[in-house]
Amino acid sequence: MDIKELIEKAVDKIKSDYALQAQFKKDPIKAVEKLLGIDLPDDIMERVVAGVKAKISIDDLSDAVGMLKKLF
């Protein structure tokens, strides 16, 4: 499984579970490790977490833009 797949899998699960979202905000590395059920080297895990954060931010931004478009 490559990093992109790990990120997508984590994002899908985090976005659908509020408890997991809270855990991710508190300790993202532990949340992702628990979520994926694998122990990766720190440098890889940091890249996965950074990718998850970026993807969630982009998705949230897209949702906000979509909501704004509905207003006009």
mmCIF file with all atom_site columns, C-alpha atoms in Angstrom:
data_model
loop_
_atom_site.group_PDB
_atom_site.id
_atom_site.type_symbol
_atom_site.label_atom_id
_atom_site.label_alt_id
_atom_site.label_comp_id
_atom_site.label_asym_id
_atom_site.label_entity_id
_atom_site.label_seq_id
_atom_site.pdbx_PDB_ins_code
_atom_site.Cartn_x
_atom_site.Cartn_y
_atom_site.Cartn_z
_atom_site.occupancy
_atom_site.B_iso_or_equiv
_atom_site.pdbx_formal_charge
_atom_site.auth_seq_id
_atom_site.auth_comp_id
_atom_site.auth_asym_id
_atom_site.auth_atom_id
_atom_site.pdbx_PDB_model_num
ATOM 1  C CA . MET A 1 1  ? 0.000   0.000  0.000  1.00 0.00 ? 1  MET A CA 1
ATOM 2  C CA . ASP A 1 2  ? 1.452   3.371  -0.943 1.00 0.00 ? 2  ASP A CA 1
ATOM 3  C CA . ILE A 1 3  ? 1.246   6.623  1.009  1.00 0.00 ? 3  ILE A CA 1
ATOM 4  C CA . LYS A 1 4  ? -1.515  8.056  -1.175 1.00 0.00 ? 4  LYS A CA 1
ATOM 5  C CA . GLU A 1 5  ? -3.712  5.022  -0.458 1.00 0.00 ? 5  GLU A CA 1
ATOM 6  C CA . LEU A 1 6  ? -2.997  5.309  3.272  1.00 0.00 ? 6  LEU A CA 1
ATOM 7  C CA . ILE A 1 7  ? -3.976  8.983  3.206  1.00 0.00 ? 7  ILE A CA 1
ATOM 8  C CA . GLU A 1 8  ? -7.218  8.331  1.330  1.00 0.00 ? 8  GLU A CA 1
ATOM 9  C CA . LYS A 1 9  ? -8.162  5.493  3.668  1.00 0.00 ? 9  LYS A CA 1
ATOM 10 C CA . ALA A 1 10 ? -7.452  7.614  6.754  1.00 0.00 ? 10 ALA A CA 1
ATOM 11 C CA . VAL A 1 11 ? -9.323  10.658 5.427  1.00 0.00 ? 11 VAL A CA 1
ATOM 12 C CA . ASP A 1 12 ? -12.423 8.621  4.598  1.00 0.00 ? 12 ASP A CA 1
ATOM 13 C CA . LYS A 1 13 ? -12.539 7.100  8.063  1.00 0.00 ? 13 LYS A CA 1
ATOM 14 C CA . ILE A 1 14 ? -11.733 10.320 9.937  1.00 0.00 ? 14 ILE A CA 1
ATOM 15 C CA . LYS A 1 15 ? -14.345 12.358 8.081  1.00 0.00 ? 15 LYS A CA 1
ATOM 16 C CA . SER A 1 16 ? -17.056 9.828  8.926  1.00 0.00 ? 16 SER A CA 1
ATOM 17 C CA . ASP A 1 17 ? -16.295 9.463  12.663 1.00 0.00 ? 17 ASP A CA 1
ATOM 18 C CA . TYR A 1 18 ? -16.528 12.424 15.071 1.00 0.00 ? 18 TYR A CA 1
ATOM 19 C CA . ALA A 1 19 ? -14.676 10.608 17.865 1.00 0.00 ? 19 ALA A CA 1
ATOM 20 C CA . LEU A 1 20 ? -11.852 9.847  15.470 1.00 0.00 ? 20 LEU A CA 1
ATOM 21 C CA . GLN A 1 21 ? -11.798 13.485 14.347 1.00 0.00 ? 21 GLN A CA 1
ATOM 22 C CA . ALA A 1 22 ? -11.342 14.581 17.961 1.00 0.00 ? 22 ALA A CA 1
ATOM 23 C CA . GLN A 1 23 ? -8.587  12.037 18.495 1.00 0.00 ? 23 GLN A CA 1
ATOM 24 C CA . PHE A 1 24 ? -6.882  13.139 15.270 1.00 0.00 ? 24 PHE A CA 1
ATOM 25 C CA . LYS A 1 25 ? -6.926  16.772 16.404 1.00 0.00 ? 25 LYS A CA 1
ATOM 26 C CA . LYS A 1 26 ? -5.463  15.809 19.780 1.00 0.00 ? 26 LYS A CA 1
ATOM 27 C CA . ASP A 1 27 ? -2.774  13.357 18.626 1.00 0.00 ? 27 ASP A CA 1
ATOM 28 C CA . PRO A 1 28 ? -2.770  12.843 14.856 1.00 0.00 ? 28 PRO A CA 1
ATOM 29 C CA . ILE A 1 29 ? 0.055   10.297 14.700 1.00 0.00 ? 29 ILE A CA 1
ATOM 30 C CA . LYS A 1 30 ? -1.479  7.959  17.272 1.00 0.00 ? 30 LYS A CA 1
ATOM 31 C CA . ALA A 1 31 ? -4.913  8.351  15.684 1.00 0.00 ? 31 ALA A CA 1
ATOM 32 C CA . VAL A 1 32 ? -3.644  7.406  12.234 1.00 0.00 ? 32 VAL A CA 1
ATOM 33 C CA . GLU A 1 33 ? -1.570  4.494  13.565 1.00 0.00 ? 33 GLU A CA 1
ATOM 34 C CA . LYS A 1 34 ? -4.594  3.129  15.402 1.00 0.00 ? 34 LYS A CA 1
ATOM 35 C CA . LEU A 1 35 ? -6.874  3.779  12.448 1.00 0.00 ? 35 LEU A CA 1
ATOM 36 C CA . LEU A 1 36 ? -4.667  2.030  9.912  1.00 0.00 ? 36 LEU A CA 1
ATOM 37 C CA . GLY A 1 37 ? -3.621  -0.727 12.291 1.00 0.00 ? 37 GLY A CA 1
ATOM 38 C CA . ILE A 1 38 ? -0.017  -0.579 11.179 1.00 0.00 ? 38 ILE A CA 1
ATOM 39 C CA . ASP A 1 39 ? 3.177   0.733  12.723 1.00 0.00 ? 39 ASP A CA 1
ATOM 40 C CA . LEU A 1 40 ? 5.156   2.718  10.194 1.00 0.00 ? 40 LEU A CA 1
ATOM 41 C CA . PRO A 1 41 ? 8.506   4.468  10.587 1.00 0.00 ? 41 PRO A CA 1
ATOM 42 C CA . ASP A 1 42 ? 8.137   7.990  11.979 1.00 0.00 ? 42 ASP A CA 1
ATOM 43 C CA . ASP A 1 43 ? 9.158   9.743  8.762  1.00 0.00 ? 43 ASP A CA 1
ATOM 44 C CA . ILE A 1 44 ? 6.511   7.897  6.757  1.00 0.00 ? 44 ILE A CA 1
ATOM 45 C CA . MET A 1 45 ? 3.857   8.400  9.429  1.00 0.00 ? 45 MET A CA 1
ATOM 46 C CA . GLU A 1 46 ? 4.602   12.135 9.498  1.00 0.00 ? 46 GLU A CA 1
ATOM 47 C CA . ARG A 1 47 ? 4.097   12.301 5.725  1.00 0.00 ? 47 ARG A CA 1
ATOM 48 C CA . VAL A 1 48 ? 0.821   10.386 6.011  1.00 0.00 ? 48 VAL A CA 1
ATOM 49 C CA . VAL A 1 49 ? -0.428  12.716 8.767  1.00 0.00 ? 49 VAL A CA 1
ATOM 50 C CA . ALA A 1 50 ? 0.605   15.792 6.767  1.00 0.00 ? 50 ALA A CA 1
ATOM 51 C CA . GLY A 1 51 ? -1.244  14.409 3.753  1.00 0.00 ? 51 GLY A CA 1
ATOM 52 C CA . VAL A 1 52 ? -4.353  13.674 5.805  1.00 0.00 ? 52 VAL A CA 1
ATOM 53 C CA . LYS A 1 53 ? -4.343  17.200 7.255  1.00 0.00 ? 53 LYS A CA 1
ATOM 54 C CA . ALA A 1 54 ? -3.923  18.713 3.790  1.00 0.00 ? 54 ALA A CA 1
ATOM 55 C CA . LYS A 1 55 ? -6.653  16.565 2.248  1.00 0.00 ? 55 LYS A CA 1
ATOM 56 C CA . ILE A 1 56 ? -9.103  17.329 5.049  1.00 0.00 ? 56 ILE A CA 1
ATOM 57 C CA . SER A 1 57 ? -8.362  21.055 4.729  1.00 0.00 ? 57 SER A CA 1
ATOM 58 C CA . ILE A 1 58 ? -8.854  20.976 0.960  1.00 0.00 ? 58 ILE A CA 1
ATOM 59 C CA . ASP A 1 59 ? -12.100 19.015 1.292  1.00 0.00 ? 59 ASP A CA 1
ATOM 60 C CA . ASP A 1 60 ? -13.377 21.431 3.950  1.00 0.00 ? 60 ASP A CA 1
ATOM 61 C CA . LEU A 1 61 ? -12.468 24.383 1.739  1.00 0.00 ? 61 LEU A CA 1
ATOM 62 C CA . SER A 1 62 ? -14.273 22.803 -1.218 1.00 0.00 ? 62 SER A CA 1
ATOM 63 C CA . ASP A 1 63 ? -17.364 22.263 0.934  1.00 0.00 ? 63 ASP A CA 1
ATOM 64 C CA . ALA A 1 64 ? -17.278 25.901 2.072  1.00 0.00 ? 64 ALA A CA 1
ATOM 65 C CA . VAL A 1 65 ? -16.947 27.168 -1.493 1.00 0.00 ? 65 VAL A CA 1
ATOM 66 C CA . GLY A 1 66 ? -19.841 24.955 -2.539 1.00 0.00 ? 66 GLY A CA 1
ATOM 67 C CA . MET A 1 67 ? -21.998 26.381 0.239  1.00 0.00 ? 67 MET A CA 1
ATOM 68 C CA . LEU A 1 68 ? -21.086 29.928 -0.769 1.00 0.00 ? 68 LEU A CA 1
ATOM 69 C CA . LYS A 1 69 ? -22.031 29.242 -4.380 1.00 0.00 ? 69 LYS A CA 1
ATOM 70 C CA . LYS A 1 70 ? -25.479 28.169 -3.217 1.00 0.00 ? 70 LYS A CA 1
ATOM 71 C CA . LEU A 1 71 ? -25.964 31.577 -1.590 1.00 0.00 ? 71 LEU A CA 1
ATOM 72 C CA . PHE A 1 72 ? -25.533 33.443 -4.886 1.00 0.00 ? 72 PHE A CA 1
#
